[in-house]
Amino acid sequence: MTGLPIRRLVLYEPPYFPGVEEPRASDLPDRLFGLIRAAKLDDAVATFLLEGPRLPPTAVEARRGTPMWQEALQCARSLPYDSIIQISFKLDPGRLADVRIPTLLLLGGASSPAMRVGTEVIAGALPNAQIVVMPRQEHVAMVSAPDLLADVVKAFLAVN
């Protein structure tokens, strides 16, 4: 069985943080798995946000109890895998230069500067990429503004 060819690519704030001096802790995935096994999903989400994208503690605390936090709790079991990707990913601009398909990179207008820089670096390495900024959104527009996200993706797919 063969897969269908990929004709378009959509990336939403890829977890690439250039210029971050201190690497992610290599034991983060194991600690997250441990928290999940212990049914401490709240702690797993907080730990991931503090150590993965490195949100400040005040930003993590401000999210607790919000609808977005509840969504994050439902996705908590994927966080160790997200952290494995963050730890192991190494940008190879040469390989990305070979990706010629139209690529949409989505960026939240209220996202952290680190998300913006990483998205811009990856867009710069892809020869057929464009960035669309979604006003007033962070990394979770699929929760906070699903209709906006769907409209932006549909518009991209309709043209490309």
mmCIF file of C-alpha atoms in Angstrom:
data_model
loop_
_atom_site.group_PDB
_atom_site.id
_atom_site.type_symbol
_atom_site.label_atom_id
_atom_site.label_comp_id
_atom_site.label_asym_id
_atom_site.label_seq_id
_atom_site.Cartn_x
_atom_site.Cartn_y
_atom_site.Cartn_z
ATOM 1 C CA MET A 1 0.000 0.000 0.000
ATOM 2 C CA THR A 2 1.322 3.431 -0.881
ATOM 3 C CA GLY A 3 0.415 6.710 0.756
ATOM 4 C CA LEU A 4 -1.008 9.694 -1.009
ATOM 5 C CA PRO A 5 1.485 12.353 -1.997
ATOM 6 C CA ILE A 6 1.572 15.397 0.233
ATOM 7 C CA ARG A 7 0.556 18.409 -1.828
ATOM 8 C CA ARG A 8 0.315 21.045 0.903
ATOM 9 C CA LEU A 9 1.659 21.447 4.378
ATOM 10 C CA VAL A 10 0.208 23.353 7.330
ATOM 11 C CA LEU A 11 2.283 23.955 10.453
ATOM 12 C CA TYR A 12 1.003 25.765 13.511
ATOM 13 C CA GLU A 13 3.855 27.306 15.491
ATOM 14 C CA PRO A 14 6.324 24.466 15.091
ATOM 15 C CA PRO A 15 8.109 23.826 18.401
ATOM 16 C CA TYR A 16 11.481 25.139 17.312
ATOM 17 C CA PHE A 17 13.209 27.630 19.582
ATOM 18 C CA PRO A 18 16.418 28.936 17.989
ATOM 19 C CA GLY A 19 18.839 30.795 20.179
ATOM 20 C CA VAL A 20 17.714 29.075 23.370
ATOM 21 C CA GLU A 21 20.960 28.640 25.214
ATOM 22 C CA GLU A 22 19.869 25.983 27.665
ATOM 23 C CA PRO A 23 18.647 22.711 26.128
ATOM 24 C CA ARG A 24 15.488 21.047 27.373
ATOM 25 C CA ALA A 25 16.096 18.588 30.181
ATOM 26 C CA SER A 26 16.616 15.154 28.651
ATOM 27 C CA ASP A 27 14.609 13.545 31.459
ATOM 28 C CA LEU A 28 11.507 15.667 30.784
ATOM 29 C CA PRO A 29 9.675 12.950 28.808
ATOM 30 C CA ASP A 30 10.278 10.390 31.576
ATOM 31 C CA ARG A 31 9.082 12.790 34.253
ATOM 32 C CA LEU A 32 5.966 13.577 32.225
ATOM 33 C CA PHE A 33 5.255 9.873 31.701
ATOM 34 C CA GLY A 34 5.622 9.407 35.482
ATOM 35 C CA LEU A 35 3.171 12.220 36.263
ATOM 36 C CA ILE A 36 0.676 10.788 33.803
ATOM 37 C CA ARG A 37 1.003 7.269 35.243
ATOM 38 C CA ALA A 38 0.370 8.787 38.691
ATOM 39 C CA ALA A 39 -2.777 10.498 37.310
ATOM 40 C CA LYS A 40 -1.258 13.938 37.980
ATOM 41 C CA LEU A 41 -2.344 15.442 34.688
ATOM 42 C CA ASP A 42 -2.468 18.964 36.115
ATOM 43 C CA ASP A 43 1.162 18.677 37.173
ATOM 44 C CA ALA A 44 2.105 17.176 33.799
ATOM 45 C CA VAL A 45 0.577 20.111 31.911
ATOM 46 C CA ALA A 46 2.228 22.662 34.193
ATOM 47 C CA THR A 47 5.618 20.924 33.995
ATOM 48 C CA PHE A 48 5.437 20.723 30.218
ATOM 49 C CA LEU A 49 4.510 24.393 29.836
ATOM 50 C CA LEU A 50 7.270 25.487 32.215
ATOM 51 C CA GLU A 51 9.996 23.321 30.703
ATOM 52 C CA GLY A 52 8.909 22.760 27.083
ATOM 53 C CA PRO A 53 7.927 26.124 25.635
ATOM 54 C CA ARG A 54 9.253 27.698 28.849
ATOM 55 C CA LEU A 55 6.289 29.816 29.747
ATOM 56 C CA PRO A 56 6.847 31.943 32.838
ATOM 57 C CA PRO A 57 5.233 30.588 36.018
ATOM 58 C CA THR A 58 2.802 33.527 36.091
ATOM 59 C CA ALA A 59 1.574 32.628 32.593
ATOM 60 C CA VAL A 60 1.090 28.983 33.570
ATOM 61 C CA GLU A 61 -0.827 29.938 36.707
ATOM 62 C CA ALA A 62 -3.004 32.358 34.721
ATOM 63 C CA ARG A 63 -4.087 29.451 32.494
ATOM 64 C CA ARG A 64 -5.151 27.123 35.320
ATOM 65 C CA GLY A 65 -8.902 26.692 35.513
ATOM 66 C CA THR A 66 -9.531 28.175 32.064
ATOM 67 C CA PRO A 67 -11.229 26.284 29.238
ATOM 68 C CA MET A 68 -7.835 26.078 27.517
ATOM 69 C CA TRP A 69 -6.369 24.384 30.601
ATOM 70 C CA GLN A 70 -9.175 21.832 30.506
ATOM 71 C CA GLU A 71 -8.357 21.132 26.853
ATOM 72 C CA ALA A 72 -4.679 20.768 27.755
ATOM 73 C CA LEU A 73 -5.605 18.238 30.443
ATOM 74 C CA GLN A 74 -7.451 16.184 27.835
ATOM 75 C CA CYS A 75 -4.312 16.190 25.648
ATOM 76 C CA ALA A 76 -1.859 15.655 28.513
ATOM 77 C CA ARG A 77 -1.017 12.101 27.487
ATOM 78 C CA SER A 78 0.612 13.439 24.298
ATOM 79 C CA LEU A 79 2.938 15.845 26.142
ATOM 80 C CA PRO A 80 5.810 13.387 26.705
ATOM 81 C CA TYR A 81 5.870 12.747 22.964
ATOM 82 C CA ASP A 82 5.823 16.491 22.256
ATOM 83 C CA SER A 83 8.789 16.904 24.584
ATOM 84 C CA ILE A 84 10.674 14.091 22.818
ATOM 85 C CA ILE A 85 10.248 15.980 19.538
ATOM 86 C CA GLN A 86 11.399 19.242 21.109
ATOM 87 C CA ILE A 87 14.491 17.596 22.571
ATOM 88 C CA SER A 88 15.477 15.661 19.463
ATOM 89 C CA PHE A 89 14.658 18.099 16.642
ATOM 90 C CA LYS A 90 17.625 19.642 14.881
ATOM 91 C CA LEU A 91 16.897 22.112 12.106
ATOM 92 C CA ASP A 92 18.587 21.235 8.830
ATOM 93 C CA PRO A 93 17.849 24.136 6.446
ATOM 94 C CA GLY A 94 19.254 22.134 3.547
ATOM 95 C CA ARG A 95 16.663 19.403 3.992
ATOM 96 C CA LEU A 96 13.873 21.954 4.327
ATOM 97 C CA ALA A 97 15.024 23.626 1.093
ATOM 98 C CA ASP A 98 14.040 20.402 -0.665
ATOM 99 C CA VAL A 99 10.423 20.758 0.539
ATOM 100 C CA ARG A 100 8.886 22.509 -2.466
ATOM 101 C CA ILE A 101 5.199 22.099 -1.686
ATOM 102 C CA PRO A 102 3.163 25.142 -0.630
ATOM 103 C CA THR A 103 3.461 25.478 3.133
ATOM 104 C CA LEU A 104 1.352 27.561 5.488
ATOM 105 C CA LEU A 105 2.855 28.447 8.836
ATOM 106 C CA LEU A 106 0.311 29.712 11.324
ATOM 107 C CA LEU A 107 1.320 32.060 14.094
ATOM 108 C CA GLY A 108 -0.744 33.466 16.924
ATOM 109 C CA GLY A 109 -0.573 37.238 17.142
ATOM 110 C CA ALA A 110 -0.411 36.954 20.942
ATOM 111 C CA SER A 111 2.066 34.063 20.976
ATOM 112 C CA SER A 112 5.436 34.353 22.642
ATOM 113 C CA PRO A 113 8.345 35.938 20.803
ATOM 114 C CA ALA A 114 10.083 32.528 20.897
ATOM 115 C CA MET A 115 7.232 30.990 18.889
ATOM 116 C CA ARG A 116 7.437 33.848 16.387
ATOM 117 C CA VAL A 117 11.203 33.490 15.897
ATOM 118 C CA GLY A 118 11.041 29.723 15.422
ATOM 119 C CA THR A 119 8.180 30.010 12.944
ATOM 120 C CA GLU A 120 9.998 32.708 10.981
ATOM 121 C CA VAL A 121 13.236 30.694 10.829
ATOM 122 C CA ILE A 122 11.431 27.617 9.530
ATOM 123 C CA ALA A 123 9.459 29.704 7.005
ATOM 124 C CA GLY A 124 12.732 31.184 5.803
ATOM 125 C CA ALA A 125 14.165 27.723 5.209
ATOM 126 C CA LEU A 126 11.147 26.522 3.202
ATOM 127 C CA PRO A 127 11.177 27.827 -0.385
ATOM 128 C CA ASN A 128 7.387 27.963 -0.802
ATOM 129 C CA ALA A 129 6.186 29.049 2.630
ATOM 130 C CA GLN A 130 3.984 31.810 3.892
ATOM 131 C CA ILE A 131 3.153 32.911 7.424
ATOM 132 C CA VAL A 132 -0.349 33.919 8.443
ATOM 133 C CA VAL A 133 -0.724 35.646 11.792
ATOM 134 C CA MET A 134 -4.007 35.020 13.573
ATOM 135 C CA PRO A 135 -4.804 38.176 15.581
ATOM 136 C CA ARG A 136 -5.164 37.889 19.363
ATOM 137 C CA GLN A 137 -4.431 34.145 19.337
ATOM 138 C CA GLU A 138 -1.801 32.131 21.137
ATOM 139 C CA HIS A 139 -0.653 28.575 20.454
ATOM 140 C CA VAL A 140 -4.119 27.134 21.023
ATOM 141 C CA ALA A 141 -6.359 28.750 18.406
ATOM 142 C CA MET A 142 -7.826 25.307 17.782
ATOM 143 C CA VAL A 143 -9.454 25.783 21.216
ATOM 144 C CA SER A 144 -9.827 29.557 21.508
ATOM 145 C CA ALA A 145 -10.817 30.328 17.907
ATOM 146 C CA PRO A 146 -11.525 27.106 15.977
ATOM 147 C CA ASP A 147 -13.598 28.890 13.324
ATOM 148 C CA LEU A 148 -10.805 31.388 12.636
ATOM 149 C CA LEU A 149 -8.267 28.582 12.402
ATOM 150 C CA ALA A 150 -10.505 26.579 10.058
ATOM 151 C CA ASP A 151 -11.145 29.625 7.850
ATOM 152 C CA VAL A 152 -7.417 30.379 7.496
ATOM 153 C CA VAL A 153 -6.590 26.764 6.639
ATOM 154 C CA LYS A 154 -9.512 26.465 4.198
ATOM 155 C CA ALA A 155 -8.466 29.674 2.425
ATOM 156 C CA PHE A 156 -4.919 28.340 2.039
ATOM 157 C CA LEU A 157 -6.103 24.982 0.736
ATOM 158 C CA ALA A 158 -8.518 26.623 -1.710
ATOM 159 C CA VAL A 159 -5.721 28.609 -3.358
ATOM 160 C CA ASN A 160 -3.018 25.988 -3.192
#
